[in-house]
Short mmCIF file of the C-alpha atoms (twelve columns), coordinates in Angstrom:
data_MODEL
# 
_entry.id   MODEL 
# 
loop_
_atom_site.group_PDB 
_atom_site.id 
_atom_site.type_symbol 
_atom_site.label_atom_id 
_atom_site.label_alt_id 
_atom_site.label_comp_id 
_atom_site.label_asym_id 
_atom_site.label_seq_id 
_atom_site.Cartn_x 
_atom_site.Cartn_y 
_atom_site.Cartn_z 
_atom_site.pdbx_PDB_model_num 
ATOM 1   C CA . MET A 1   -0.098 -0.026  0.017   1 
ATOM 2   C CA . THR A 2   2.901  2.344   0.684   1 
ATOM 3   C CA . ARG A 3   4.236  1.952   -2.771  1 
ATOM 4   C CA . ILE A 4   0.768  2.827   -4.299  1 
ATOM 5   C CA . LEU A 5   0.728  5.977   -2.043  1 
ATOM 6   C CA . LEU A 6   4.227  7.042   -3.013  1 
ATOM 7   C CA . ALA A 7   3.448  6.346   -6.727  1 
ATOM 8   C CA . LEU A 8   0.199  8.514   -6.323  1 
ATOM 9   C CA . ALA A 9   2.237  11.391  -4.580  1 
ATOM 10  C CA . GLY A 10  4.882  11.167  -7.216  1 
ATOM 11  C CA . VAL A 11  2.367  11.659  -9.974  1 
ATOM 12  C CA . ILE A 12  0.546  14.430  -8.330  1 
ATOM 13  C CA . LEU A 13  3.815  16.201  -7.599  1 
ATOM 14  C CA . LEU A 14  4.795  15.701  -11.268 1 
ATOM 15  C CA . ALA A 15  1.530  17.123  -12.462 1 
ATOM 16  C CA . VAL A 16  1.722  20.189  -10.205 1 
ATOM 17  C CA . THR A 17  5.327  20.669  -11.321 1 
ATOM 18  C CA . ALA A 18  4.377  20.540  -15.126 1 
ATOM 19  C CA . LEU A 19  1.431  22.810  -14.455 1 
ATOM 20  C CA . ALA A 20  3.721  25.357  -12.570 1 
ATOM 21  C CA . ALA A 21  6.230  25.101  -15.617 1 
ATOM 22  C CA . VAL A 22  3.529  25.774  -18.153 1 
ATOM 23  C CA . TRP A 23  2.139  28.701  -16.059 1 
ATOM 24  C CA . LEU A 24  5.689  30.281  -15.755 1 
ATOM 25  C CA . LEU A 25  6.313  29.808  -19.507 1 
ATOM 26  C CA . GLY A 26  2.927  31.523  -20.093 1 
ATOM 27  C CA . GLN A 27  4.036  34.415  -17.911 1 
ATOM 28  C CA . LEU A 28  7.457  34.826  -19.715 1 
ATOM 29  C CA . LEU A 29  5.715  34.875  -23.153 1 
ATOM 30  C CA . THR A 30  3.022  37.415  -21.990 1 
ATOM 31  C CA . GLY A 31  5.874  39.752  -20.691 1 
ATOM 32  C CA . LEU A 32  7.674  39.166  -23.915 1 
ATOM 33  C CA . GLY A 33  4.616  39.880  -25.871 1 
ATOM 34  C CA . LEU A 34  3.826  42.978  -23.946 1 
ATOM 35  C CA . PHE A 35  7.395  44.310  -24.531 1 
ATOM 36  C CA . ILE A 36  7.095  43.661  -28.258 1 
ATOM 37  C CA . VAL A 37  3.701  45.329  -28.258 1 
ATOM 38  C CA . GLY A 38  4.943  48.378  -26.447 1 
ATOM 39  C CA . ALA A 39  8.196  48.727  -28.619 1 
ATOM 40  C CA . ALA A 40  6.034  48.489  -31.784 1 
ATOM 41  C CA . GLY A 41  3.749  51.300  -30.435 1 
ATOM 42  C CA . VAL A 42  6.723  53.500  -29.593 1 
ATOM 43  C CA . LEU A 43  8.318  52.863  -32.912 1 
ATOM 44  C CA . GLY A 44  5.084  53.434  -34.815 1 
ATOM 45  C CA . ARG A 45  4.664  56.823  -33.039 1 
ATOM 46  C CA . LEU A 46  8.385  57.718  -33.834 1 
ATOM 47  C CA . LEU A 47  7.659  56.838  -37.421 1 
ATOM 48  C CA . TRP A 48  4.679  59.046  -37.518 1 
ATOM 49  C CA . PHE A 49  6.590  61.925  -35.875 1 
ATOM 50  C CA . LEU A 50  9.363  61.533  -38.293 1 
ATOM 51  C CA . LEU A 51  7.011  61.553  -41.283 1 
ATOM 52  C CA . ILE A 52  5.031  64.670  -40.010 1 
ATOM 53  C CA . THR A 53  8.182  66.468  -39.136 1 
ATOM 54  C CA . GLY A 54  9.763  65.621  -42.589 1 
ATOM 55  C CA . VAL A 55  6.728  66.838  -44.482 1 
ATOM 56  C CA . LEU A 56  6.461  70.018  -42.415 1 
ATOM 57  C CA . ALA A 57  10.183 70.625  -42.818 1 
ATOM 58  C CA . GLY A 58  9.813  70.285  -46.622 1 
ATOM 59  C CA . VAL A 59  6.881  72.754  -46.642 1 
ATOM 60  C CA . VAL A 60  8.985  75.303  -44.524 1 
ATOM 61  C CA . TYR A 61  11.926 74.828  -46.828 1 
ATOM 62  C CA . PHE A 62  9.716  75.378  -50.082 1 
ATOM 63  C CA . VAL A 63  8.025  78.324  -48.559 1 
ATOM 64  C CA . ALA A 64  11.265 79.958  -47.320 1 
ATOM 65  C CA . SER A 65  12.905 79.451  -50.640 1 
ATOM 66  C CA . ALA A 66  9.861  81.461  -52.307 1 
ATOM 67  C CA . TRP A 67  11.194 84.641  -50.714 1 
ATOM 68  C CA . ARG A 68  14.688 84.478  -51.880 1 
ATOM 69  C CA . PRO A 69  15.606 87.436  -54.059 1 
ATOM 70  C CA . SER A 70  15.289 86.531  -57.787 1 
ATOM 71  C CA . VAL A 71  18.267 88.403  -58.780 1 
ATOM 72  C CA . ARG A 72  21.433 87.175  -57.216 1 
ATOM 73  C CA . ALA A 73  24.822 88.682  -57.329 1 
ATOM 74  C CA . PRO A 74  27.083 86.892  -59.985 1 
ATOM 75  C CA . VAL A 75  29.665 84.721  -58.733 1 
ATOM 76  C CA . ARG A 76  33.246 86.021  -59.577 1 
ATOM 77  C CA . PRO A 77  35.871 83.177  -60.150 1 
ATOM 78  C CA . TYR A 78  38.652 82.977  -57.711 1 
ATOM 79  C CA . THR A 79  41.840 84.780  -58.872 1 
ATOM 80  C CA . THR A 80  45.199 84.300  -57.223 1 
ATOM 81  C CA . GLN A 81  47.173 87.189  -56.199 1 
ATOM 82  C CA . PRO A 82  50.622 87.713  -58.087 1 
ATOM 83  C CA . GLU A 83  53.573 86.600  -56.167 1 
ATOM 84  C CA . VAL A 84  55.456 89.286  -54.586 1 
ATOM 85  C CA . ARG A 85  59.171 88.898  -54.723 1 
ATOM 86  C CA . ARG A 86  60.986 89.791  -51.474 1 
ATOM 87  C CA . ALA A 87  64.596 90.936  -50.973 1 
ATOM 88  C CA . ALA A 88  66.988 88.253  -49.300 1 
ATOM 89  C CA . PRO A 89  67.189 88.710  -45.626 1 
ATOM 90  C CA . GLY A 90  70.764 89.866  -45.378 1 
ATOM 91  C CA . ARG A 91  70.667 92.379  -48.530 1 
ATOM 92  C CA . PRO A 92  69.021 95.686  -48.634 1 
ATOM 93  C CA . LYS A 93  65.964 96.334  -50.915 1 
ATOM 94  C CA . ARG A 94  67.078 97.996  -54.122 1 
ATOM 95  C CA . GLY A 95  65.064 99.998  -56.662 1 
ATOM 96  C CA . LEU A 96  65.224 99.714  -60.523 1 
ATOM 97  C CA . SER A 97  68.437 101.915 -60.717 1 
ATOM 98  C CA . GLY A 98  70.265 99.697  -58.293 1 
ATOM 99  C CA . LYS A 99  70.244 102.409 -55.630 1 
ATOM 100 C CA . ARG A 100 68.866 101.568 -52.190 1 
ATOM 101 C CA . ALA A 101 65.034 102.287 -52.212 1 
ATOM 102 C CA . GLU A 102 63.883 104.838 -49.556 1 
ATOM 103 C CA . PRO A 103 60.279 105.317 -48.383 1 
ATOM 104 C CA . THR A 104 58.591 108.402 -49.825 1 
ATOM 105 C CA . PRO A 105 56.455 110.316 -47.365 1 
ATOM 106 C CA . VAL A 106 52.827 110.535 -48.485 1 
ATOM 107 C CA . PRO A 107 50.799 113.660 -47.444 1 
ATOM 108 C CA . PRO A 108 47.422 112.830 -45.797 1 
ATOM 109 C CA . ALA A 109 44.467 112.759 -48.407 1 
ATOM 110 C CA . SER A 110 41.996 115.640 -48.027 1 
ATOM 111 C CA . PRO A 111 38.601 114.778 -48.333 1 
ATOM 112 C CA . ALA A 112 37.900 117.497 -50.957 1 
ATOM 113 C CA . LEU A 113 40.430 115.879 -53.354 1 
ATOM 114 C CA . SER A 114 39.118 112.236 -52.783 1 
ATOM 115 C CA . GLY A 115 36.411 110.743 -55.231 1 
ATOM 116 C CA . VAL A 116 34.585 109.255 -52.131 1 
ATOM 117 C CA . THR A 117 31.212 110.800 -51.462 1 
ATOM 118 C CA . PRO A 118 30.464 111.194 -47.715 1 
ATOM 119 C CA . ALA A 119 27.735 109.151 -46.139 1 
ATOM 120 C CA . ASN A 120 25.680 112.241 -45.241 1 
ATOM 121 C CA . PRO A 121 26.321 114.799 -47.957 1 
ATOM 122 C CA . ALA A 122 25.876 118.432 -47.267 1 
ATOM 123 C CA . PRO A 123 23.314 120.534 -48.924 1 
ATOM 124 C CA . ALA A 124 24.205 121.737 -52.418 1 
ATOM 125 C CA . ALA A 125 24.318 125.426 -52.051 1 
ATOM 126 C CA . PRO A 126 23.689 127.111 -48.643 1 
ATOM 127 C CA . SER A 127 21.611 130.132 -48.417 1 
ATOM 128 C CA . ALA A 128 23.109 133.613 -47.813 1 
ATOM 129 C CA . PRO A 129 22.635 133.555 -43.936 1 
ATOM 130 C CA . GLU A 130 24.330 130.077 -43.701 1 
ATOM 131 C CA . GLN A 131 27.246 131.316 -45.822 1 
ATOM 132 C CA . ALA A 132 27.999 134.116 -43.299 1 
ATOM 133 C CA . GLN A 133 28.003 131.497 -40.431 1 
ATOM 134 C CA . THR A 134 30.553 129.081 -42.078 1 
ATOM 135 C CA . GLU A 135 34.305 129.001 -40.877 1 
ATOM 136 C CA . PRO A 136 37.051 129.957 -43.037 1 
ATOM 137 C CA . VAL A 137 38.730 127.257 -44.934 1 
ATOM 138 C CA . GLN A 138 42.411 126.567 -44.542 1 
ATOM 139 C CA . THR A 139 44.113 127.205 -47.831 1 
ATOM 140 C CA . GLU A 140 47.763 126.168 -47.238 1 
ATOM 141 C CA . PRO A 141 48.604 122.585 -47.459 1 
ATOM 142 C CA . ALA A 142 49.355 120.777 -44.318 1 
ATOM 143 C CA . PRO A 143 53.057 120.059 -43.369 1 
ATOM 144 C CA . PRO A 144 54.072 116.317 -44.216 1 
ATOM 145 C CA . GLU A 145 54.267 114.194 -41.152 1 
ATOM 146 C CA . ALA A 146 57.609 112.532 -40.273 1 
ATOM 147 C CA . PRO A 147 57.359 108.660 -40.530 1 
ATOM 148 C CA . GLU A 148 56.743 106.879 -37.330 1 
ATOM 149 C CA . THR A 149 59.178 104.028 -37.990 1 
ATOM 150 C CA . GLU A 150 62.836 104.158 -38.803 1 
ATOM 151 C CA . VAL A 151 64.096 102.169 -41.809 1 
ATOM 152 C CA . ALA A 152 66.460 99.483  -40.390 1 
ATOM 153 C CA . PRO A 153 69.830 99.322  -42.332 1 
ATOM 154 C CA . GLY A 154 69.866 96.094  -44.427 1 
ATOM 155 C CA . GLY A 155 66.354 95.116  -43.318 1 
ATOM 156 C CA . PRO A 156 63.005 95.097  -45.104 1 
ATOM 157 C CA . VAL A 157 61.178 98.453  -45.526 1 
ATOM 158 C CA . ARG A 158 57.873 98.508  -43.602 1 
ATOM 159 C CA . SER A 159 55.164 100.900 -43.241 1 
ATOM 160 C CA . GLY A 160 53.365 102.316 -40.087 1 
ATOM 161 C CA . GLY A 161 51.913 99.437  -38.214 1 
# 
């Protein structure tokens, strides 16, 4: 009788263990299914967001390009600057006649002689009361200024700053 009771207990224990294993496998598959469904939902929303964003960005690009000016400045080709020959470091710079080149002082440019128009031009002809109030204009030329830098003997000639 003991063998029958032990066999019956073994069968019941085996059935309960198999049922627990099936339940646990169902729980794992349910969790995996929920994860997959959740990930699919997130990826689906992300896809919709990217599609809507792409369409709106295209519309914005199209509308913004409509307000560009119709006449654009022509593109000039790149031109290289001519190569400047420099004197050797140990030798003084010489002019065309073979003599040592000295810098020539340049008087300051007066605004009346330059061809540049001012940003706020004065009226063309002042009236008679305004002519009486103007200051006298200096007619003698300004004295040339002395150069600020000394020319180093045997070195390159450089200008002010």
